[in-house]
mmCIF file of C-alpha atoms in Angstrom:
data_model
loop_
_atom_site.group_PDB
_atom_site.id
_atom_site.type_symbol
_atom_site.label_atom_id
_atom_site.label_comp_id
_atom_site.label_asym_id
_atom_site.label_seq_id
_atom_site.Cartn_x
_atom_site.Cartn_y
_atom_site.Cartn_z
ATOM 1 C CA UNK E 1 -55.259 10.498 -65.881
ATOM 2 C CA UNK E 2 -58.355 9.350 -63.996
ATOM 3 C CA UNK E 3 -61.594 10.032 -65.786
ATOM 4 C CA UNK E 4 -64.432 11.536 -63.722
ATOM 5 C CA UNK E 5 -67.210 9.137 -62.808
ATOM 6 C CA UNK E 6 -70.170 9.348 -65.224
ATOM 7 C CA UNK E 7 -73.178 11.317 -64.094
ATOM 8 C CA UNK E 8 -75.961 8.993 -63.007
ATOM 9 C CA UNK E 9 -79.447 9.893 -64.309
ATOM 10 C CA UNK E 10 -82.101 7.910 -62.460
ATOM 11 C CA UNK E 11 -85.453 8.050 -60.666
ATOM 12 C CA UNK E 12 -85.026 9.387 -57.156
ATOM 13 C CA UNK E 13 -85.746 7.555 -53.922
ATOM 14 C CA UNK E 14 -87.349 8.986 -50.805
ATOM 15 C CA UNK E 15 -83.854 9.456 -49.375
ATOM 16 C CA UNK E 16 -82.970 11.711 -52.335
ATOM 17 C CA UNK E 17 -85.850 14.159 -51.824
ATOM 18 C CA UNK E 18 -83.907 16.771 -49.849
ATOM 19 C CA UNK E 19 -80.922 16.776 -52.216
ATOM 20 C CA UNK E 20 -83.194 16.809 -55.290
ATOM 21 C CA UNK E 21 -85.159 19.743 -53.853
ATOM 22 C CA UNK E 22 -81.934 21.644 -53.127
ATOM 23 C CA UNK E 23 -80.927 21.238 -56.782
ATOM 24 C CA UNK E 24 -84.398 22.339 -57.895
ATOM 25 C CA UNK E 25 -84.244 25.478 -55.722
ATOM 26 C CA UNK E 26 -80.763 26.238 -57.028
ATOM 27 C CA UNK E 27 -81.882 25.914 -60.633
ATOM 28 C CA UNK E 28 -84.800 28.304 -60.087
ATOM 29 C CA UNK E 29 -82.560 30.794 -58.237
ATOM 30 C CA UNK E 30 -84.378 30.299 -54.960
ATOM 31 C CA UNK E 31 -82.499 29.905 -51.714
ATOM 32 C CA UNK E 32 -80.922 26.437 -51.777
ATOM 33 C CA UNK E 33 -81.786 25.837 -48.132
ATOM 34 C CA UNK E 34 -84.402 23.087 -47.808
ATOM 35 C CA UNK E 35 -86.608 22.871 -44.738
ATOM 36 C CA UNK E 36 -87.939 19.670 -43.220
ATOM 37 C CA UNK E 37 -91.425 20.889 -44.066
ATOM 38 C CA UNK E 38 -90.539 21.264 -47.729
ATOM 39 C CA UNK E 39 -89.077 17.766 -47.827
ATOM 40 C CA UNK E 40 -92.254 16.406 -46.247
ATOM 41 C CA UNK E 41 -94.454 18.357 -48.660
ATOM 42 C CA UNK E 42 -92.527 17.228 -51.752
ATOM 43 C CA UNK E 43 -92.650 13.647 -50.600
ATOM 44 C CA UNK E 44 -96.428 13.817 -50.206
ATOM 45 C CA UNK E 45 -97.198 14.344 -53.882
ATOM 46 C CA UNK E 46 -94.274 13.556 -56.192
ATOM 47 C CA UNK E 47 -94.066 10.112 -57.771
ATOM 48 C CA UNK E 48 -90.447 8.962 -57.341
ATOM 49 C CA UNK E 49 -90.737 6.738 -60.413
ATOM 50 C CA UNK E 50 -91.511 9.841 -62.518
ATOM 51 C CA UNK E 51 -89.075 12.151 -60.725
ATOM 52 C CA UNK E 52 -85.606 12.081 -62.251
ATOM 53 C CA UNK E 53 -82.340 13.431 -60.922
ATOM 54 C CA UNK E 54 -78.852 13.607 -62.381
ATOM 55 C CA UNK E 55 -76.286 12.810 -59.693
ATOM 56 C CA UNK E 56 -72.601 13.721 -59.835
ATOM 57 C CA UNK E 57 -71.524 11.590 -56.921
ATOM 58 C CA UNK E 58 -73.881 12.374 -54.038
ATOM 59 C CA UNK E 59 -74.810 15.815 -55.415
ATOM 60 C CA UNK E 60 -77.911 16.284 -57.569
ATOM 61 C CA UNK E 61 -77.136 18.567 -60.525
ATOM 62 C CA UNK E 62 -80.303 18.321 -62.632
ATOM 63 C CA UNK E 63 -83.985 17.737 -61.893
ATOM 64 C CA UNK E 64 -87.043 16.619 -63.879
ATOM 65 C CA UNK E 65 -90.552 15.543 -62.900
ATOM 66 C CA UNK E 66 -93.692 14.468 -64.712
ATOM 67 C CA UNK E 67 -97.193 13.612 -63.563
ATOM 68 C CA UNK E 68 -100.565 12.648 -65.091
ATOM 69 C CA UNK E 69 -102.834 15.386 -66.386
ATOM 70 C CA UNK E 70 -105.743 15.790 -68.779
ATOM 71 C CA UNK E 71 -105.654 18.369 -71.579
ATOM 72 C CA UNK E 72 -108.852 19.541 -73.266
ATOM 73 C CA UNK E 73 -108.834 19.381 -77.044
ATOM 74 C CA UNK E 74 -110.927 21.371 -79.517
ATOM 75 C CA UNK E 75 -114.516 20.263 -78.960
ATOM 76 C CA UNK E 76 -114.100 19.419 -75.284
ATOM 77 C CA UNK E 77 -112.650 15.913 -75.262
ATOM 78 C CA UNK E 78 -109.870 15.470 -72.675
ATOM 79 C CA UNK E 79 -106.806 13.446 -73.609
ATOM 80 C CA UNK E 80 -104.226 11.947 -71.232
ATOM 81 C CA UNK E 81 -101.102 14.086 -70.995
ATOM 82 C CA UNK E 82 -97.637 13.675 -69.557
ATOM 83 C CA UNK E 83 -97.251 16.976 -67.684
ATOM 84 C CA UNK E 84 -93.593 17.956 -67.284
ATOM 85 C CA UNK E 85 -92.365 20.305 -64.569
ATOM 86 C CA UNK E 86 -89.438 21.093 -62.239
ATOM 87 C CA UNK E 87 -86.878 20.979 -65.055
ATOM 88 C CA UNK E 88 -83.449 22.348 -64.069
ATOM 89 C CA UNK E 89 -79.806 21.813 -64.871
ATOM 90 C CA UNK E 90 -77.274 23.334 -62.468
ATOM 91 C CA UNK E 91 -75.124 25.947 -64.216
ATOM 92 C CA UNK E 92 -71.934 23.988 -63.459
ATOM 93 C CA UNK E 93 -73.217 21.016 -65.462
ATOM 94 C CA UNK E 94 -74.733 22.552 -68.583
ATOM 95 C CA UNK E 95 -74.062 21.260 -72.109
ATOM 96 C CA UNK E 96 -73.530 17.690 -70.977
ATOM 97 C CA UNK E 97 -76.762 16.244 -72.359
ATOM 98 C CA UNK E 98 -78.440 15.838 -68.958
ATOM 99 C CA UNK E 99 -81.785 17.340 -70.004
ATOM 100 C CA UNK E 100 -81.757 15.253 -73.175
ATOM 101 C CA UNK E 101 -81.233 12.067 -71.175
ATOM 102 C CA UNK E 102 -84.060 12.895 -68.767
ATOM 103 C CA UNK E 103 -86.458 14.108 -71.472
ATOM 104 C CA UNK E 104 -85.795 11.110 -73.717
ATOM 105 C CA UNK E 105 -86.487 8.668 -70.895
ATOM 106 C CA UNK E 106 -89.667 10.450 -69.815
ATOM 107 C CA UNK E 107 -91.166 10.802 -73.305
ATOM 108 C CA UNK E 108 -90.456 7.165 -74.097
ATOM 109 C CA UNK E 109 -92.230 6.136 -70.882
ATOM 110 C CA UNK E 110 -95.173 8.437 -71.690
ATOM 111 C CA UNK E 111 -95.493 6.931 -75.158
ATOM 112 C CA UNK E 112 -95.422 3.442 -73.651
ATOM 113 C CA UNK E 113 -98.125 4.398 -71.114
ATOM 114 C CA UNK E 114 -100.410 5.586 -73.904
ATOM 115 C CA UNK E 115 -100.340 9.328 -73.228
ATOM 116 C CA UNK E 116 -101.499 11.253 -76.294
ATOM 117 C CA UNK E 117 -99.368 14.336 -75.635
ATOM 118 C CA UNK E 118 -96.765 15.758 -73.286
ATOM 119 C CA UNK E 119 -97.172 19.296 -71.937
ATOM 120 C CA UNK E 120 -95.081 21.920 -70.166
ATOM 121 C CA UNK E 121 -94.815 25.643 -69.459
ATOM 122 C CA UNK E 122 -91.515 26.829 -70.937
ATOM 123 C CA UNK E 123 -89.458 29.180 -68.783
ATOM 124 C CA UNK E 124 -87.250 29.848 -71.828
ATOM 125 C CA UNK E 125 -88.372 29.722 -75.453
ATOM 126 C CA UNK E 126 -85.386 28.109 -77.240
ATOM 127 C CA UNK E 127 -85.095 24.948 -75.151
ATOM 128 C CA UNK E 128 -87.982 22.630 -75.953
ATOM 129 C CA UNK E 129 -88.448 22.799 -79.711
ATOM 130 C CA UNK E 130 -85.591 20.354 -80.174
ATOM 131 C CA UNK E 131 -87.564 17.770 -78.215
ATOM 132 C CA UNK E 132 -90.615 18.076 -80.474
ATOM 133 C CA UNK E 133 -92.620 20.584 -78.408
ATOM 134 C CA UNK E 134 -94.428 23.475 -80.035
ATOM 135 C CA UNK E 135 -96.107 26.555 -78.481
ATOM 136 C CA UNK E 136 -99.807 25.681 -78.561
ATOM 137 C CA UNK E 137 -101.424 28.482 -76.525
ATOM 138 C CA UNK E 138 -100.744 32.126 -75.756
ATOM 139 C CA UNK E 139 -101.439 34.068 -72.577
ATOM 140 C CA UNK E 140 -102.105 37.757 -72.065
ATOM 141 C CA UNK E 141 -102.452 40.041 -69.058
ATOM 142 C CA UNK E 142 -104.336 43.317 -69.088
ATOM 143 C CA UNK E 143 -104.162 46.267 -66.713
ATOM 144 C CA UNK E 144 -107.448 48.141 -66.494
ATOM 145 C CA UNK E 145 -107.424 51.892 -65.815
ATOM 146 C CA UNK E 146 -110.723 51.893 -63.912
ATOM 147 C CA UNK E 147 -111.515 55.649 -64.067
ATOM 148 C CA UNK E 148 -111.103 55.553 -67.860
ATOM 149 C CA UNK E 149 -113.161 52.387 -68.366
ATOM 150 C CA UNK E 150 -116.493 54.239 -68.540
ATOM 151 C CA UNK E 151 -118.316 51.910 -66.174
ATOM 152 C CA UNK E 152 -121.142 53.211 -63.996
ATOM 153 C CA UNK E 153 -119.529 54.108 -60.638
ATOM 154 C CA UNK E 154 -122.893 53.521 -58.959
ATOM 155 C CA UNK E 155 -123.006 49.855 -60.039
ATOM 156 C CA UNK E 156 -124.152 47.664 -57.167
ATOM 157 C CA UNK E 157 -124.753 44.288 -58.767
ATOM 158 C CA UNK E 158 -125.607 42.405 -61.967
ATOM 159 C CA UNK E 159 -128.682 43.575 -63.870
ATOM 160 C CA UNK E 160 -129.425 40.050 -65.126
ATOM 161 C CA UNK E 161 -130.909 38.789 -61.860
ATOM 162 C CA UNK E 162 -127.658 37.138 -60.796
ATOM 163 C CA UNK E 163 -125.709 38.062 -57.691
ATOM 164 C CA UNK E 164 -122.144 38.308 -56.453
ATOM 165 C CA UNK E 165 -121.131 37.315 -52.941
ATOM 166 C CA UNK E 166 -117.833 37.332 -51.123
ATOM 167 C CA UNK E 167 -117.067 33.803 -49.914
ATOM 168 C CA UNK E 168 -114.271 32.082 -48.050
ATOM 169 C CA UNK E 169 -111.831 29.358 -48.995
ATOM 170 C CA UNK E 170 -114.066 26.588 -47.683
ATOM 171 C CA UNK E 171 -116.835 27.669 -50.055
ATOM 172 C CA UNK E 172 -114.352 27.737 -52.945
ATOM 173 C CA UNK E 173 -113.189 24.202 -52.183
ATOM 174 C CA UNK E 174 -116.809 23.023 -52.192
ATOM 175 C CA UNK E 175 -117.933 24.527 -55.499
ATOM 176 C CA UNK E 176 -114.669 25.295 -57.302
ATOM 177 C CA UNK E 177 -113.734 21.787 -58.529
ATOM 178 C CA UNK E 178 -117.116 21.163 -60.155
ATOM 179 C CA UNK E 179 -117.165 24.653 -61.693
ATOM 180 C CA UNK E 180 -113.689 24.145 -63.074
ATOM 181 C CA UNK E 181 -114.698 20.800 -64.575
ATOM 182 C CA UNK E 182 -117.514 22.567 -66.441
ATOM 183 C CA UNK E 183 -115.133 25.293 -67.537
ATOM 184 C CA UNK E 184 -112.340 23.058 -68.798
ATOM 185 C CA UNK E 185 -114.701 20.849 -70.803
ATOM 186 C CA UNK E 186 -115.506 23.883 -72.951
ATOM 187 C CA UNK E 187 -112.041 25.460 -73.135
ATOM 188 C CA UNK E 188 -109.448 23.962 -75.501
ATOM 189 C CA UNK E 189 -106.025 24.125 -73.866
ATOM 190 C CA UNK E 190 -107.356 23.932 -70.303
ATOM 191 C CA UNK E 191 -105.895 21.283 -67.996
ATOM 192 C CA UNK E 192 -107.177 19.313 -65.035
ATOM 193 C CA UNK E 193 -106.687 20.468 -61.451
ATOM 194 C CA UNK E 194 -106.243 18.073 -58.547
ATOM 195 C CA UNK E 195 -107.308 18.486 -54.922
ATOM 196 C CA UNK E 196 -103.864 19.816 -54.008
ATOM 197 C CA UNK E 197 -104.361 22.756 -56.409
ATOM 198 C CA UNK E 198 -107.449 23.871 -54.517
ATOM 199 C CA UNK E 199 -105.764 23.384 -51.133
ATOM 200 C CA UNK E 200 -102.789 25.530 -52.141
ATOM 201 C CA UNK E 201 -104.983 28.186 -53.796
ATOM 202 C CA UNK E 202 -107.182 28.587 -50.717
ATOM 203 C CA UNK E 203 -104.456 28.458 -48.063
ATOM 204 C CA UNK E 204 -105.193 25.051 -46.550
ATOM 205 C CA UNK E 205 -101.757 23.966 -47.691
ATOM 206 C CA UNK E 206 -99.135 26.693 -47.261
ATOM 207 C CA UNK E 207 -95.715 26.258 -48.803
ATOM 208 C CA UNK E 208 -92.449 27.539 -47.386
ATOM 209 C CA UNK E 209 -91.280 28.579 -50.849
ATOM 210 C CA UNK E 210 -94.408 30.657 -51.654
ATOM 211 C CA UNK E 211 -95.336 33.530 -49.285
ATOM 212 C CA UNK E 212 -99.039 33.322 -48.466
ATOM 213 C CA UNK E 213 -101.439 36.226 -48.166
ATOM 214 C CA UNK E 214 -105.140 35.521 -47.742
ATOM 215 C CA UNK E 215 -106.958 36.585 -50.926
ATOM 216 C CA UNK E 216 -110.528 37.687 -51.386
ATOM 217 C CA UNK E 217 -112.907 35.302 -53.160
ATOM 218 C CA UNK E 218 -116.037 36.401 -55.014
ATOM 219 C CA UNK E 219 -118.693 34.098 -56.459
ATOM 220 C CA UNK E 220 -121.238 34.791 -59.190
ATOM 221 C CA UNK E 221 -124.577 32.966 -59.100
ATOM 222 C CA UNK E 222 -127.060 33.146 -61.958
ATOM 223 C CA UNK E 223 -130.678 34.190 -61.491
ATOM 224 C CA UNK E 224 -131.437 30.478 -61.138
ATOM 225 C CA UNK E 225 -128.969 30.244 -58.247
ATOM 226 C CA UNK E 226 -126.323 28.269 -60.141
ATOM 227 C CA UNK E 227 -122.655 29.021 -59.500
ATOM 228 C CA UNK E 228 -121.190 30.195 -62.826
ATOM 229 C CA UNK E 229 -118.039 32.090 -61.848
ATOM 230 C CA UNK E 230 -115.345 32.496 -59.209
ATOM 231 C CA UNK E 231 -112.494 34.943 -58.783
ATOM 232 C CA UNK E 232 -109.553 35.105 -56.383
ATOM 233 C CA UNK E 233 -107.919 38.507 -55.978
ATOM 234 C CA UNK E 234 -105.729 40.619 -53.714
ATOM 235 C CA UNK E 235 -105.309 44.350 -53.175
ATOM 236 C CA UNK E 236 -102.404 46.579 -52.254
ATOM 237 C CA UNK E 237 -102.637 49.652 -49.980
ATOM 238 C CA UNK E 238 -101.466 52.676 -51.928
ATOM 239 C CA UNK E 239 -102.483 56.287 -51.299
ATOM 240 C CA UNK E 240 -101.412 59.370 -53.242
ATOM 241 C CA UNK E 241 -99.988 62.671 -52.013
ATOM 242 C CA UNK E 242 -103.440 64.255 -51.852
ATOM 243 C CA UNK E 243 -104.721 61.381 -49.698
ATOM 244 C CA UNK E 244 -106.440 59.823 -52.702
ATOM 245 C CA UNK E 245 -106.723 56.030 -52.936
ATOM 246 C CA UNK E 246 -104.580 54.534 -55.726
ATOM 247 C CA UNK E 247 -105.074 50.869 -55.006
ATOM 248 C CA UNK E 248 -104.639 47.978 -57.434
ATOM 249 C CA UNK E 249 -106.643 44.752 -57.393
ATOM 250 C CA UNK E 250 -104.559 41.848 -58.708
ATOM 251 C CA UNK E 251 -106.443 38.786 -59.911
ATOM 252 C CA UNK E 252 -104.928 35.422 -59.007
ATOM 253 C CA UNK E 253 -107.419 33.510 -61.147
ATOM 254 C CA UNK E 254 -110.896 33.929 -62.566
ATOM 255 C CA UNK E 255 -112.998 31.191 -64.125
ATOM 256 C CA UNK E 256 -116.488 31.513 -65.554
ATOM 257 C CA UNK E 257 -118.714 29.270 -67.643
ATOM 258 C CA UNK E 258 -120.901 32.023 -69.136
ATOM 259 C CA UNK E 259 -120.175 35.477 -70.585
ATOM 260 C CA UNK E 260 -122.668 36.913 -68.086
ATOM 261 C CA UNK E 261 -120.603 35.578 -65.189
ATOM 262 C CA UNK E 262 -117.372 36.935 -66.707
ATOM 263 C CA UNK E 263 -118.890 40.373 -67.267
ATOM 264 C CA UNK E 264 -120.318 40.552 -63.767
ATOM 265 C CA UNK E 265 -117.057 39.540 -62.071
ATOM 266 C CA UNK E 266 -114.963 42.049 -64.029
ATOM 267 C CA UNK E 267 -117.488 44.798 -63.348
ATOM 268 C CA UNK E 268 -117.469 43.871 -59.666
ATOM 269 C CA UNK E 269 -113.675 44.149 -59.516
ATOM 270 C CA UNK E 270 -113.796 47.547 -61.220
ATOM 271 C CA UNK E 271 -116.471 48.779 -58.797
ATOM 272 C CA UNK E 272 -114.635 48.115 -55.531
ATOM 273 C CA UNK E 273 -114.113 51.331 -53.576
ATOM 274 C CA UNK E 274 -110.535 52.675 -53.722
ATOM 275 C CA UNK E 275 -109.546 50.423 -56.640
ATOM 276 C CA UNK E 276 -108.202 52.455 -59.567
ATOM 277 C CA UNK E 277 -106.384 49.662 -61.417
ATOM 278 C CA UNK E 278 -107.169 46.005 -61.984
ATOM 279 C CA UNK E 279 -104.448 43.577 -63.084
ATOM 280 C CA UNK E 280 -106.188 40.656 -64.715
ATOM 281 C CA UNK E 281 -103.647 37.877 -64.287
ATOM 282 C CA UNK E 282 -103.191 35.343 -67.087
ATOM 283 C CA UNK E 283 -106.042 35.434 -69.599
ATOM 284 C CA UNK E 284 -106.820 34.131 -73.065
ATOM 285 C CA UNK E 285 -105.306 36.263 -75.842
ATOM 286 C CA UNK E 286 -108.804 36.864 -77.280
ATOM 287 C CA UNK E 287 -110.437 37.388 -73.884
ATOM 288 C CA UNK E 288 -113.821 39.119 -73.890
ATOM 289 C CA UNK E 289 -112.711 41.502 -71.154
ATOM 290 C CA UNK E 290 -111.723 44.631 -73.125
ATOM 291 C CA UNK E 291 -115.051 44.618 -74.975
ATOM 292 C CA UNK E 292 -116.966 44.412 -71.710
ATOM 293 C CA UNK E 293 -115.764 47.961 -71.029
ATOM 294 C CA UNK E 294 -117.448 51.010 -72.580
ATOM 295 C CA UNK E 295 -113.911 52.176 -73.404
ATOM 296 C CA UNK E 296 -111.871 49.070 -74.322
ATOM 297 C CA UNK E 297 -108.702 51.202 -74.499
ATOM 298 C CA UNK E 298 -108.834 51.435 -70.714
ATOM 299 C CA UNK E 299 -107.528 47.843 -70.711
ATOM 300 C CA UNK E 300 -103.986 47.682 -72.054
ATOM 301 C CA UNK E 301 -101.997 44.502 -72.551
ATOM 302 C CA UNK E 302 -99.030 44.484 -70.186
ATOM 303 C CA UNK E 303 -97.878 40.903 -70.865
ATOM 304 C CA UNK E 304 -98.309 38.644 -73.883
ATOM 305 C CA UNK E 305 -96.361 35.450 -74.428
ATOM 306 C CA UNK E 306 -96.416 31.832 -75.503
ATOM 307 C CA UNK E 307 -97.660 29.656 -72.668
ATOM 308 C CA UNK E 308 -98.582 25.958 -72.915
ATOM 309 C CA UNK E 309 -96.198 23.891 -75.057
ATOM 310 C CA UNK E 310 -97.380 20.546 -76.422
ATOM 311 C CA UNK E 311 -95.498 17.520 -77.708
ATOM 312 C CA UNK E 312 -97.663 15.085 -79.676
ATOM 313 C CA UNK E 313 -96.914 11.448 -78.883
ATOM 314 C CA UNK E 314 -99.765 9.795 -80.803
ATOM 315 C CA UNK E 315 -100.701 11.623 -84.018
ATOM 316 C CA UNK E 316 -103.700 9.438 -84.812
ATOM 317 C CA UNK E 317 -105.364 9.774 -81.404
ATOM 318 C CA UNK E 318 -104.554 13.487 -81.164
ATOM 319 C CA UNK E 319 -106.157 14.326 -84.510
ATOM 320 C CA UNK E 320 -109.145 12.042 -83.969
ATOM 321 C CA UNK E 321 -109.852 13.392 -80.463
ATOM 322 C CA UNK E 322 -110.611 16.944 -81.552
ATOM 323 C CA UNK E 323 -113.509 18.340 -83.548
ATOM 324 C CA UNK E 324 -113.393 20.330 -86.788
ATOM 325 C CA UNK E 325 -115.527 23.419 -87.363
ATOM 326 C CA UNK E 326 -115.441 23.805 -91.144
ATOM 327 C CA UNK E 327 -117.166 21.946 -93.953
ATOM 328 C CA UNK E 328 -114.469 19.272 -93.890
ATOM 329 C CA UNK E 329 -111.829 17.846 -96.146
ATOM 330 C CA UNK E 330 -108.818 15.583 -96.255
ATOM 331 C CA UNK E 331 -105.083 16.162 -96.052
ATOM 332 C CA UNK E 332 -102.000 13.948 -96.110
ATOM 333 C CA UNK E 333 -99.470 15.078 -93.529
ATOM 334 C CA UNK E 334 -95.880 13.943 -93.363
ATOM 335 C CA UNK E 335 -94.700 14.432 -89.785
ATOM 336 C CA UNK E 336 -90.981 14.528 -89.092
ATOM 337 C CA UNK E 337 -89.745 13.738 -85.601
ATOM 338 C CA UNK E 338 -86.102 13.652 -84.589
ATOM 339 C CA UNK E 339 -86.824 11.167 -81.834
ATOM 340 C CA UNK E 340 -89.037 8.974 -84.008
ATOM 341 C CA UNK E 341 -91.941 8.875 -81.535
ATOM 342 C CA UNK E 342 -94.514 10.333 -83.934
ATOM 343 C CA UNK E 343 -92.821 10.328 -87.337
ATOM 344 C CA UNK E 344 -94.841 9.083 -90.282
ATOM 345 C CA UNK E 345 -97.267 9.932 -93.043
ATOM 346 C CA UNK E 346 -100.901 10.269 -92.054
ATOM 347 C CA UNK E 347 -104.138 10.910 -93.908
ATOM 348 C CA UNK E 348 -106.630 13.078 -92.035
ATOM 349 C CA UNK E 349 -110.282 13.052 -93.106
ATOM 350 C CA UNK E 350 -112.234 15.513 -91.005
ATOM 351 C CA UNK E 351 -115.536 17.309 -90.894
ATOM 352 C CA UNK E 352 -118.298 18.428 -88.530
ATOM 353 C CA UNK E 353 -119.339 14.804 -87.917
ATOM 354 C CA UNK E 354 -115.898 13.746 -86.736
ATOM 355 C CA UNK E 355 -112.498 12.705 -88.012
ATOM 356 C CA UNK E 356 -110.466 9.674 -88.963
ATOM 357 C CA UNK E 357 -106.700 9.575 -89.175
ATOM 358 C CA UNK E 358 -104.513 6.683 -90.245
ATOM 359 C CA UNK E 359 -101.017 6.009 -91.543
ATOM 360 C CA UNK E 360 -100.851 6.102 -95.339
ATOM 361 C CA UNK E 361 -98.483 5.532 -98.229
ATOM 362 C CA UNK E 362 -100.064 8.266 -100.328
ATOM 363 C CA UNK E 363 -97.924 11.208 -101.396
ATOM 364 C CA UNK E 364 -97.512 13.869 -98.753
ATOM 365 C CA UNK E 365 -99.340 17.163 -99.268
ATOM 366 C CA UNK E 366 -97.909 19.053 -96.282
ATOM 367 C CA UNK E 367 -94.590 18.286 -94.563
ATOM 368 C CA UNK E 368 -94.093 19.566 -91.032
ATOM 369 C CA UNK E 369 -92.250 18.807 -87.824
ATOM 370 C CA UNK E 370 -94.021 17.309 -84.838
ATOM 371 C CA UNK E 371 -93.558 20.625 -82.997
ATOM 372 C CA UNK E 372 -95.306 22.515 -85.799
ATOM 373 C CA UNK E 373 -98.149 19.993 -85.711
ATOM 374 C CA UNK E 374 -98.486 20.643 -81.979
ATOM 375 C CA UNK E 375 -98.697 24.398 -82.608
ATOM 376 C CA UNK E 376 -101.508 23.789 -85.117
ATOM 377 C CA UNK E 377 -103.360 21.069 -83.212
ATOM 378 C CA UNK E 378 -105.337 23.247 -80.762
ATOM 379 C CA UNK E 379 -106.206 25.737 -83.492
ATOM 380 C CA UNK E 380 -104.098 28.728 -82.495
ATOM 381 C CA UNK E 381 -101.418 28.758 -85.192
ATOM 382 C CA UNK E 382 -101.810 29.121 -88.964
ATOM 383 C CA UNK E 383 -100.223 26.675 -91.401
ATOM 384 C CA UNK E 384 -100.133 29.451 -94.013
ATOM 385 C CA UNK E 385 -98.156 31.581 -91.573
ATOM 386 C CA UNK E 386 -95.772 28.730 -90.793
ATOM 387 C CA UNK E 387 -95.284 28.091 -94.518
ATOM 388 C CA UNK E 388 -94.342 31.751 -95.001
ATOM 389 C CA UNK E 389 -91.803 31.337 -92.214
ATOM 390 C CA UNK E 390 -90.372 28.197 -93.824
ATOM 391 C CA UNK E 391 -91.540 26.029 -90.937
ATOM 392 C CA UNK E 392 -93.835 23.805 -93.026
ATOM 393 C CA UNK E 393 -93.548 22.848 -96.682
ATOM 394 C CA UNK E 394 -96.325 22.420 -99.205
ATOM 395 C CA UNK E 395 -95.945 19.469 -101.516
ATOM 396 C CA UNK E 396 -99.309 20.306 -103.037
ATOM 397 C CA UNK E 397 -100.247 23.920 -103.770
ATOM 398 C CA UNK E 398 -102.807 25.195 -101.273
ATOM 399 C CA UNK E 399 -102.206 22.438 -98.721
ATOM 400 C CA UNK E 400 -101.457 24.991 -95.975
ATOM 401 C CA UNK E 401 -104.778 26.720 -96.635
ATOM 402 C CA UNK E 402 -106.564 23.372 -96.407
ATOM 403 C CA UNK E 403 -104.821 22.734 -93.080
ATOM 404 C CA UNK E 404 -106.023 26.091 -91.774
ATOM 405 C CA UNK E 405 -109.582 25.418 -92.921
ATOM 406 C CA UNK E 406 -109.516 22.128 -91.026
ATOM 407 C CA UNK E 407 -107.568 22.999 -87.898
ATOM 408 C CA UNK E 408 -108.079 26.654 -86.993
ATOM 409 C CA UNK E 409 -110.813 27.563 -84.512
ATOM 410 C CA UNK E 410 -113.141 30.515 -84.034
ATOM 411 C CA UNK E 411 -111.896 31.089 -80.457
ATOM 412 C CA UNK E 412 -108.281 30.699 -79.411
ATOM 413 C CA UNK E 413 -107.139 27.969 -77.009
ATOM 414 C CA UNK E 414 -106.136 29.005 -73.509
ATOM 415 C CA UNK E 415 -104.448 27.390 -70.532
ATOM 416 C CA UNK E 416 -105.064 29.362 -67.311
ATOM 417 C CA UNK E 417 -102.700 27.266 -65.207
ATOM 418 C CA UNK E 418 -98.999 27.053 -64.491
ATOM 419 C CA UNK E 419 -97.478 23.760 -63.377
#
C-alpha cells in the first residue's frame, strides 16, 4: 500500500499567493474564488517569510501569517509583538497537527527575533490556550436607545468651548495617525496601526472581499484647537409605519484622548436628526459611555466577549516593561510552559518606581501557566479568581492576593482593533 505524501508546511512564495488566498477564503467560509486584484493586494503587504502554508501536493490546506506590531503595556510602554492572523485549516485536513506545526515554527522565530509577546484575535475560544495564549482583554458593544437616554434634544455642540466638524477621509489620514499614537500610548492593550490601516478605513484602498460604503467622519477639537477625538460611523435608512424615522447610527471606530472628547462625540452621535439608536462598535468593557448619559440604562450591552489573546515569550521583559500602581511588593512565580519558551521560576520586585524581574532558585509562591500569566499581565484578570477556578496554585498562602495587588489596574485594558 502506497502511503500518501507528507503534507509540506513551509513559507509561501509569490507564486503561491493565489492558492494560499483560496485556502484562506475557504477557511473563513468566504467564496473561494480569488480575483487578480486580491492576489495583487495580498502580495503588496504580506511577508512571504512570515506567511506559512500547508500544501497537500499543489493544494494549500492550511494558512498562517504573522507580522510586526507594537502592544501597549500598563503604563504606556510599547513592546514588540508577533501579531498572528489568517489562521485556517481546511475542514478536510483537521486533526493532523498542521496548526501546531505552523504555530510552533512561528513562535520559535518570534522568540529568536526578540519579540516580547505574540498576539491574536481568537475566532474560537478553545483553540489557542494549548499554545500558551491567554485572553488578556475584553470587548463590549452597547446599543443606545436615544429617546430614553435623557440627553437634551436641542444640543448643538460642546459646552466646553470645543467644536465638532464633519471631515472627509483625507482629513482623517492627516490627523488620525498622530491622534492614534497619543491614544495608544495611554491605553494598555492598544496596538499600533500602519498606513494601510488608515487607507482601508478611509476608502483609499478598497478590497474585493470587504464591501465598501463611504462612512461619515466627525472630528472633535478642544477649545485650544487641538484634535482630541475622531469617529467613523454609518447610518441605515429605516422608517416606521407612521412615517417616523427609526434610523441606527453604527460606529466603525471612535478614538479620543480626553473624556471631554469622548463625551462630545457620543452626544453628537445621539443628537443627529432621525437617529433613534446608536450601535457603539467595539469598546472597552469599562467604557465611560453609559455614565455619560443621564439614564445609563438607555445603553445596553449587546455583545461582550474575550478579545485580544496574548502569549508571553519573554517573562522578564514583559514584567519589567509595565508599571505597577500599588505600594509594591515581591512575588516568586513559577511559570509552566508546554513548549518551554517561557518556563522558569522568576522573582518579581515591583512598585511605583519600577520593577525588576529575574530568574531565581527561591521557592515558588505562585504556580501558573504561561497563558494564565498572559491573562494577568495587562491587569484585567484576577489571580484570586484564577486560584478559585484551579487555574493557578498558591504555594504560599495569600500569594494570589499579592499578585492582584501588584498586577491589577484601576482601568481595564482594551484593544480596539481586529487583525
